[in-house]
XYZ file of N, CA, C and O in Angstrom:
448
model
N 23.479 34.186 68.154
C 23.679 34.072 66.720
C 22.569 33.251 66.065
O 22.597 33.032 64.864
N 21.645 32.733 66.884
C 20.500 32.040 66.324
C 20.664 30.550 66.092
O 19.703 29.882 65.763
N 21.871 30.026 66.242
C 22.042 28.585 66.031
C 21.857 27.824 67.338
O 21.865 28.411 68.418
N 21.648 26.509 67.222
C 21.425 25.718 68.434
C 22.712 25.637 69.241
O 23.819 25.730 68.704
N 22.547 25.447 70.543
C 23.707 25.398 71.426
C 24.014 23.954 71.843
O 23.358 23.008 71.405
N 25.018 23.807 72.695
C 25.465 22.479 73.142
C 24.333 21.656 73.730
O 24.256 20.449 73.482
N 23.468 22.268 74.510
C 22.414 21.491 75.175
C 21.471 20.851 74.158
O 20.993 19.736 74.369
N 21.217 21.523 73.050
C 20.357 20.954 72.010
C 21.068 19.777 71.348
O 20.481 18.707 71.156
N 22.342 19.955 71.007
C 23.098 18.849 70.411
C 23.141 17.648 71.345
O 22.976 16.507 70.925
N 23.351 17.893 72.627
C 23.433 16.781 73.578
C 22.092 16.072 73.716
O 22.046 14.845 73.820
N 20.996 16.802 73.654
C 19.667 16.173 73.690
C 19.462 15.313 72.442
O 18.947 14.202 72.517
N 19.876 15.834 71.284
C 19.765 15.059 70.048
C 20.565 13.767 70.146
O 20.094 12.695 69.775
N 21.786 13.865 70.672
C 22.640 12.676 70.790
C 22.038 11.701 71.794
O 21.988 10.494 71.553
N 21.570 12.200 72.923
C 20.967 11.326 73.926
C 19.769 10.594 73.340
O 19.641 9.375 73.485
N 18.896 11.301 72.665
C 17.724 10.671 72.054
C 18.150 9.615 71.034
O 17.576 8.522 70.984
N 19.162 9.937 70.229
C 19.608 9.009 69.183
C 20.245 7.758 69.778
O 19.983 6.641 69.327
N 21.086 7.905 70.798
C 21.744 6.755 71.421
C 20.721 5.862 72.121
O 20.757 4.637 71.984
N 19.800 6.451 72.849
C 18.765 5.657 73.530
C 17.887 4.934 72.506
O 17.574 3.749 72.663
N 17.523 5.621 71.429
C 16.741 4.963 70.370
C 17.517 3.799 69.759
O 16.951 2.737 69.489
N 18.806 4.008 69.556
C 19.656 2.945 69.008
C 19.633 1.727 69.941
O 19.402 0.598 69.509
N 19.876 1.966 71.231
C 19.872 0.894 72.235
C 18.544 0.150 72.214
O 18.495 -1.074 72.180
N 17.451 0.885 72.209
C 16.128 0.260 72.234
C 15.825 -0.515 70.957
O 15.053 -1.469 70.981
N 16.464 -0.139 69.860
C 16.209 -0.839 68.599
C 17.023 -2.118 68.443
O 16.606 -3.016 67.717
N 18.173 -2.237 69.120
C 19.020 -3.425 68.938
C 19.002 -4.385 70.121
O 19.304 -5.560 69.965
N 18.670 -3.899 71.293
C 18.697 -4.744 72.488
C 17.350 -5.433 72.690
O 16.299 -4.877 72.360
N 17.379 -6.651 73.245
C 16.113 -7.308 73.591
C 15.346 -6.492 74.637
O 15.955 -5.794 75.454
N 14.037 -6.609 74.622
C 13.201 -5.838 75.546
C 13.595 -6.057 77.013
O 13.559 -5.129 77.802
N 13.990 -7.278 77.353
C 14.388 -7.561 78.742
C 15.632 -6.765 79.116
O 15.765 -6.272 80.236
N 16.581 -6.663 78.194
C 17.812 -5.915 78.458
C 17.515 -4.420 78.571
O 18.071 -3.737 79.436
N 16.632 -3.921 77.721
C 16.242 -2.516 77.790
C 15.617 -2.220 79.151
O 15.919 -1.203 79.781
N 14.778 -3.120 79.635
C 14.113 -2.917 80.924
C 15.096 -2.973 82.102
O 14.884 -2.314 83.112
N 16.170 -3.744 81.963
C 17.128 -3.936 83.065
C 18.266 -2.930 83.105
O 19.008 -2.886 84.074
N 18.430 -2.146 82.041
C 19.587 -1.252 81.945
C 19.185 0.180 81.609
O 18.245 0.405 80.857
N 19.948 1.109 82.159
C 19.831 2.529 81.834
C 21.195 2.996 81.335
O 22.215 2.378 81.652
N 21.213 4.091 80.610
C 22.472 4.647 80.110
C 22.626 6.081 80.589
O 21.694 6.869 80.533
N 23.830 6.399 81.060
C 24.152 7.744 81.524
C 25.358 8.233 80.729
O 26.368 7.525 80.621
N 25.243 9.437 80.183
C 26.351 10.017 79.425
C 27.495 10.381 80.357
O 27.283 10.960 81.417
N 28.696 10.007 79.943
C 29.891 10.351 80.713
C 30.698 11.456 80.027
O 31.301 12.285 80.694
N 30.710 11.409 78.695
C 31.530 12.373 77.962
C 30.973 12.550 76.558
O 30.564 11.585 75.923
N 30.981 13.807 76.096
C 30.593 14.134 74.719
C 31.668 15.051 74.153
O 32.076 16.008 74.800
N 32.075 14.771 72.936
C 32.993 15.657 72.227
C 32.324 16.015 70.903
O 32.122 15.151 70.042
N 31.953 17.286 70.761
C 31.206 17.731 69.591
C 32.136 18.475 68.640
O 32.826 19.408 69.049
N 32.121 18.055 67.386
C 32.823 18.786 66.334
C 31.760 19.449 65.475
O 30.955 18.762 64.841
N 31.741 20.772 65.502
C 30.769 21.543 64.726
C 31.330 21.773 63.328
O 32.425 22.296 63.171
N 30.577 21.377 62.318
C 31.018 21.550 60.947
C 30.237 22.650 60.220
O 30.776 23.346 59.375
N 28.971 22.790 60.556
C 28.095 23.821 59.995
C 27.147 24.259 61.099
O 26.803 23.462 61.970
N 26.677 25.501 61.079
C 25.684 25.892 62.083
C 24.359 25.179 61.832
O 24.015 24.848 60.700
N 23.641 24.912 62.911
C 22.325 24.307 62.827
C 21.357 25.184 63.614
O 21.743 25.797 64.610
N 20.111 25.221 63.168
C 19.117 26.107 63.760
C 17.904 25.301 64.205
O 17.652 24.211 63.706
N 17.151 25.829 65.176
C 16.019 25.103 65.749
C 14.999 24.668 64.702
O 14.393 23.616 64.837
N 14.796 25.451 63.676
C 13.806 25.087 62.662
C 14.327 24.031 61.684
O 13.560 23.485 60.887
N 15.625 23.700 61.742
C 16.193 22.697 60.841
C 15.637 21.308 61.132
O 15.387 20.959 62.290
N 15.451 20.535 60.092
C 15.121 19.120 60.234
C 16.447 18.375 60.123
O 17.125 18.459 59.097
N 16.820 17.706 61.204
C 18.093 16.989 61.225
C 17.852 15.513 61.516
O 16.834 15.137 62.096
N 18.807 14.697 61.104
C 18.785 13.263 61.368
C 20.106 12.919 62.034
O 21.167 13.380 61.598
N 20.040 12.117 63.088
C 21.241 11.679 63.794
C 21.463 10.198 63.526
O 20.607 9.379 63.846
N 22.591 9.875 62.906
C 22.967 8.482 62.641
C 23.971 8.045 63.702
O 24.991 8.703 63.894
N 23.674 6.934 64.387
C 24.492 6.453 65.489
C 25.241 5.193 65.076
O 24.664 4.284 64.485
N 26.518 5.159 65.436
C 27.328 3.951 65.276
C 27.921 3.628 66.640
O 28.573 4.481 67.257
N 27.659 2.420 67.126
C 28.278 1.958 68.369
C 29.665 1.461 68.005
O 29.815 0.534 67.211
N 30.685 2.086 68.564
C 32.072 1.756 68.224
C 32.577 0.546 69.000
O 33.190 -0.340 68.433
N 32.341 0.555 70.333
C 32.801 -0.572 71.149
C 32.163 -0.508 72.528
O 31.655 0.515 72.954
N 32.205 -1.670 73.183
C 31.754 -1.784 74.570
C 32.937 -2.299 75.368
O 33.584 -3.268 74.973
N 33.242 -1.618 76.468
C 34.309 -2.036 77.385
C 33.743 -2.039 78.795
O 33.498 -0.973 79.346
N 33.532 -3.207 79.349
C 32.960 -3.286 80.688
C 31.580 -2.661 80.708
O 30.695 -3.051 79.950
N 31.405 -1.654 81.558
C 30.115 -0.972 81.670
C 30.024 0.237 80.739
O 29.017 0.925 80.736
N 31.077 0.494 79.966
C 31.088 1.674 79.089
C 30.853 1.295 77.631
O 31.292 0.249 77.172
N 30.185 2.206 76.926
C 29.985 2.050 75.488
C 30.372 3.364 74.814
O 30.137 4.444 75.365
N 30.965 3.232 73.639
C 31.466 4.389 72.898
C 30.722 4.493 71.570
O 30.573 3.495 70.861
N 30.280 5.704 71.256
C 29.473 5.952 70.064
C 30.032 7.106 69.246
O 30.642 8.020 69.794
N 29.734 7.051 67.958
C 29.900 8.209 67.086
C 28.521 8.512 66.516
O 27.845 7.609 66.024
N 28.121 9.763 66.632
C 26.830 10.198 66.102
C 27.087 11.307 65.091
O 27.791 12.272 65.390
N 26.542 11.134 63.903
C 26.672 12.136 62.844
C 25.307 12.785 62.655
O 24.313 12.095 62.419
N 25.274 14.105 62.803
C 24.027 14.858 62.643
C 24.048 15.506 61.261
O 24.985 16.232 60.919
N 22.987 15.211 60.489
C 22.889 15.738 59.124
C 21.625 16.560 58.940
O 20.591 16.266 59.531
N 21.746 17.562 58.104
C 20.608 18.343 57.616
C 20.569 18.041 56.125
O 21.418 18.513 55.369
N 19.638 17.177 55.736
C 19.662 16.672 54.363
C 20.912 15.822 54.182
O 21.187 14.944 54.987
N 21.686 16.110 53.170
C 22.945 15.380 52.933
C 24.138 16.060 53.596
O 25.236 15.529 53.598
N 23.903 17.224 54.163
C 24.978 18.034 54.744
C 25.250 17.629 56.200
O 24.342 17.654 57.036
N 26.487 17.261 56.502
C 26.866 16.930 57.873
C 27.081 18.242 58.631
O 27.892 19.075 58.226
N 26.331 18.418 59.727
C 26.474 19.638 60.523
C 27.327 19.428 61.762
O 27.931 20.381 62.268
N 27.397 18.181 62.251
C 28.250 17.919 63.413
C 28.539 16.424 63.539
O 27.784 15.588 63.029
N 29.637 16.145 64.221
C 29.995 14.775 64.577
C 30.262 14.762 66.069
O 30.971 15.622 66.587
N 29.667 13.794 66.737
C 29.781 13.719 68.198
C 30.315 12.359 68.587
O 29.759 11.331 68.210
N 31.396 12.356 69.333
C 31.925 11.122 69.921
C 31.512 11.159 71.388
O 31.674 12.174 72.057
N 30.941 10.062 71.864
C 30.453 10.056 73.242
C 30.736 8.729 73.927
O 30.883 7.696 73.281
N 30.820 8.802 75.239
C 31.030 7.630 76.086
C 29.875 7.589 77.085
O 29.534 8.606 77.693
N 29.292 6.394 77.250
C 28.139 6.200 78.114
C 28.410 5.080 79.098
O 29.114 4.127 78.783
N 27.821 5.168 80.279
C 27.947 4.132 81.294
C 26.612 3.399 81.418
O 25.555 4.034 81.527
N 26.676 2.083 81.395
C 25.492 1.245 81.560
C 25.226 1.052 83.054
O 26.138 0.697 83.812
N 23.990 1.289 83.458
C 23.602 1.129 84.860
C 22.536 0.060 84.987
O 21.677 -0.083 84.116
N 22.576 -0.665 86.095
C 21.488 -1.557 86.452
C 20.289 -0.678 86.813
O 20.420 0.248 87.631
N 19.146 -0.922 86.219
C 17.975 -0.068 86.411
C 17.456 -0.091 87.843
O 16.818 0.864 88.281
N 17.731 -1.146 88.597
C 17.249 -1.243 89.979
C 18.226 -0.616 90.964
O 17.854 0.243 91.750
N 19.495 -1.025 90.902
C 20.484 -0.535 91.876
C 21.104 0.801 91.473
O 21.689 1.486 92.302
N 20.998 1.148 90.179
C 21.621 2.348 89.613
C 23.146 2.316 89.721
O 23.802 3.352 89.729
N 23.695 1.118 89.778
C 25.146 0.939 89.811
C 25.625 0.494 88.430
O 24.887 -0.168 87.694
N 26.866 0.852 88.081
C 27.406 0.408 86.792
C 27.364 -1.114 86.669
O 27.576 -1.832 87.650
N 27.065 -1.581 85.461
C 26.959 -3.015 85.214
C 27.473 -3.306 83.804
O 27.245 -2.535 82.880
N 28.174 -4.426 83.685
C 28.624 -4.877 82.364
C 27.445 -5.480 81.616
O 26.609 -6.149 82.209
N 27.448 -5.272 80.320
C 26.456 -5.952 79.492
C 26.898 -7.395 79.290
O 28.093 -7.665 79.171
N 25.949 -8.306 79.254
C 26.263 -9.694 78.911
C 26.900 -9.706 77.521
O 26.575 -8.871 76.675
N 27.808 -10.639 77.284
C 28.535 -10.682 76.005
C 27.611 -10.747 74.801
O 27.843 -10.108 73.788
N 26.547 -11.563 74.912
C 25.645 -11.688 73.765
C 24.919 -10.372 73.483
O 24.673 -10.024 72.326
N 24.616 -9.607 74.534
C 23.964 -8.302 74.346
C 24.974 -7.307 73.768
O 24.656 -6.583 72.823
N 26.183 -7.304 74.312
C 27.208 -6.387 73.807
C 27.521 -6.669 72.348
O 27.659 -5.732 71.546
N 27.583 -7.936 71.962
C 27.873 -8.284 70.569
C 26.742 -7.804 69.653
O 26.982 -7.303 68.558
N 25.542 -7.915 70.106
C 24.373 -7.463 69.332
C 24.360 -5.947 69.238
O 24.022 -5.357 68.218
N 24.710 -5.322 70.329
C 24.724 -3.865 70.468
C 25.703 -3.237 69.499
O 25.360 -2.336 68.747
N 26.925 -3.710 69.494
C 27.962 -3.139 68.647
C 27.945 -3.770 67.261
O 28.312 -3.138 66.286
N 27.458 -4.985 67.159
C 27.489 -5.701 65.900
C 26.446 -5.266 64.889
O 26.362 -5.818 63.812
N 25.643 -4.234 65.221
C 24.581 -3.780 64.314
C 25.146 -3.220 63.033
O 26.095 -2.578 62.933
């Protein structure tokens, strides 16, 4: 049908969440942690196409242990085309095992 599929939306969300993390977390925390998507729930409101210019706005809802929950709203101009709720797991960049964020980092992360 010509519109983007789930994989494109998930790439947009992944890029937006990682950019969000890198913009609010200290450089040391960014270097020590990786994020892996655990769950995405996409609500499609309007079709979107590859040639569309879209913007993804990310809101960190909460952090629980090694998990973080986000809502990402994808817009084409002022028009909302989709809303994505996602859950991510924080990993230690060296061991690749789940790790809790320090409280001060989590507060900064969600407190944006």
